[in-house]
Tab-separated table of C-alpha atoms in Angstrom:
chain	number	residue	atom	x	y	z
A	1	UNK	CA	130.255	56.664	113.402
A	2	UNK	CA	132.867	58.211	111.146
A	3	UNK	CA	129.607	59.440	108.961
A	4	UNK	CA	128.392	61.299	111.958
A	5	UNK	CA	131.647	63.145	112.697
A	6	UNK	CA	132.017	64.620	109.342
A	7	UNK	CA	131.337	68.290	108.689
A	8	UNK	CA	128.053	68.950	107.297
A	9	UNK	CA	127.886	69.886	103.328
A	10	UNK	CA	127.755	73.321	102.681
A	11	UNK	CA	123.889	74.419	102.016
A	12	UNK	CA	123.539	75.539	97.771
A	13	UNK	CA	122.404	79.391	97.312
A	14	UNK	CA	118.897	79.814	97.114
A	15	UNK	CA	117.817	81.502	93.682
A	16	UNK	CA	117.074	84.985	94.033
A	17	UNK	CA	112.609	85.371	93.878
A	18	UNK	CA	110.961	86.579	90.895
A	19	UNK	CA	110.213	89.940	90.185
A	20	UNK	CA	106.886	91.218	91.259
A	21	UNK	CA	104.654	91.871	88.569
A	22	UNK	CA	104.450	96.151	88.205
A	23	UNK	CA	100.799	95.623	88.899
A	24	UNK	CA	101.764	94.842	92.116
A	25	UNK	CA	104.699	96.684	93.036
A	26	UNK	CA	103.352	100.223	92.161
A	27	UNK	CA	102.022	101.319	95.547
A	28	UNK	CA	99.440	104.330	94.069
A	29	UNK	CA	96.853	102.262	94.345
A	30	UNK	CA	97.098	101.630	98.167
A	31	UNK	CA	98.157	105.082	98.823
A	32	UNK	CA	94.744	106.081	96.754
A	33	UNK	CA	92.586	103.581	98.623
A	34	UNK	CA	93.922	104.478	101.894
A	35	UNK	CA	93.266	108.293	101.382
A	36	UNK	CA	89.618	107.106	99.966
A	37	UNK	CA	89.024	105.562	102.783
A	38	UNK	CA	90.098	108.319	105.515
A	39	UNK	CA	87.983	110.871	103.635
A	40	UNK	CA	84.886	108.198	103.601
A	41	UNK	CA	85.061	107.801	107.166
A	42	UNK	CA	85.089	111.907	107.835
A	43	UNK	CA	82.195	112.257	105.669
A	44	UNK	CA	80.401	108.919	108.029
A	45	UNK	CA	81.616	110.918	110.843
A	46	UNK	CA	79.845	113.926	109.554
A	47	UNK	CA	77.011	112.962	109.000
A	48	UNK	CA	76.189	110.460	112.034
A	49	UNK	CA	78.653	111.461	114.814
A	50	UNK	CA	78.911	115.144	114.206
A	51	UNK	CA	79.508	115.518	117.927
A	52	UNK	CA	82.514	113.334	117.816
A	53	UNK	CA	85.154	115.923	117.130
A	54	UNK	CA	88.166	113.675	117.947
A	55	UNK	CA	86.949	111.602	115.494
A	56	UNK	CA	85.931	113.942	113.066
A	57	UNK	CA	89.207	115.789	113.184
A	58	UNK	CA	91.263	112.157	113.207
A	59	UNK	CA	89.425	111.309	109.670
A	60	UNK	CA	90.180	114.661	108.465
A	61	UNK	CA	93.591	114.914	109.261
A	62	UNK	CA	94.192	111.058	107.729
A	63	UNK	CA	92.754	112.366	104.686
A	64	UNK	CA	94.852	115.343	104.553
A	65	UNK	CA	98.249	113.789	105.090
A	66	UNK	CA	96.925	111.129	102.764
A	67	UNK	CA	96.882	113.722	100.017
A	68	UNK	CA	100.136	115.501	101.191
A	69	UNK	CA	101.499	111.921	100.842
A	70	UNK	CA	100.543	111.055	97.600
A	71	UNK	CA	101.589	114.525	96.490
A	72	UNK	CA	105.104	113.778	98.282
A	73	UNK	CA	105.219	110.507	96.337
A	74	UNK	CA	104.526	111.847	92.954
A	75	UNK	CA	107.172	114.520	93.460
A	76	UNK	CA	109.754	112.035	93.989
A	77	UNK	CA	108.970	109.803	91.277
A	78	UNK	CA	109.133	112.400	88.775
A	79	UNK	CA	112.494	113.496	90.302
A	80	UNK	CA	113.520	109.730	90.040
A	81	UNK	CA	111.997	109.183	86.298
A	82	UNK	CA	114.439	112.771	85.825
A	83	UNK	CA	117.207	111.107	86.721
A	84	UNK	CA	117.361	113.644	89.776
A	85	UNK	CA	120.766	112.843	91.742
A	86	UNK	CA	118.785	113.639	95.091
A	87	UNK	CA	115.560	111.530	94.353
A	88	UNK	CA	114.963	108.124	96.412
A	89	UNK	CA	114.825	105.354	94.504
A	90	UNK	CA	113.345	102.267	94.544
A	91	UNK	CA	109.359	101.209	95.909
A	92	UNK	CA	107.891	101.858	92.807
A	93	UNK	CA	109.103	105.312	92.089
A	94	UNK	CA	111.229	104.127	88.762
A	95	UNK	CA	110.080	101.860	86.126
């Protein structure tokens, strides 16, 4: 009974996880794809659902901000790389 009563042991630190390998932690790729894929589904639009402007201006737009995006992104890493007081850091934008 006594064995019951007693406090449980404190639980040991967990080690911190490995680092992710730069291959994946650098998000240009997905940003890249994801553009890719907005612009490939206005020019599907376009050709077989011309009529479908919601759609055709959805897939536009999504490949628009896409490249704003990426644009944004590479701004700020180059800031960052700089050593820019005001950049963001972290997600990929220093190595």
């Amino acid at each position: 009974m006594a064995e019951q009563d007693a406090p449980p042991l404190p639980a040991a630190p967990l080690p911190a996880p490995p680092p992710l390998p730069a291959r994946l932690a650098d998000p240009v790729p997905a940003i890249v794809a994801g553009t890719g894929l907005w612009f490939v589904g206005f020019l599907v639009v376009l050709l077989f659902w011309r009529s479908e402007t919601t759609l055709l201006w959805t897939c536009l737009s999504g490949s628009l901000l896409g490249v704003i995006g990426y644009g944004v992104f590479t701004w700020q890493r180059s800031a960052a790389r700089r050593g820019r007081r005001t950049a963001q850091q972290g997600q990929g934008l220093t190595d």
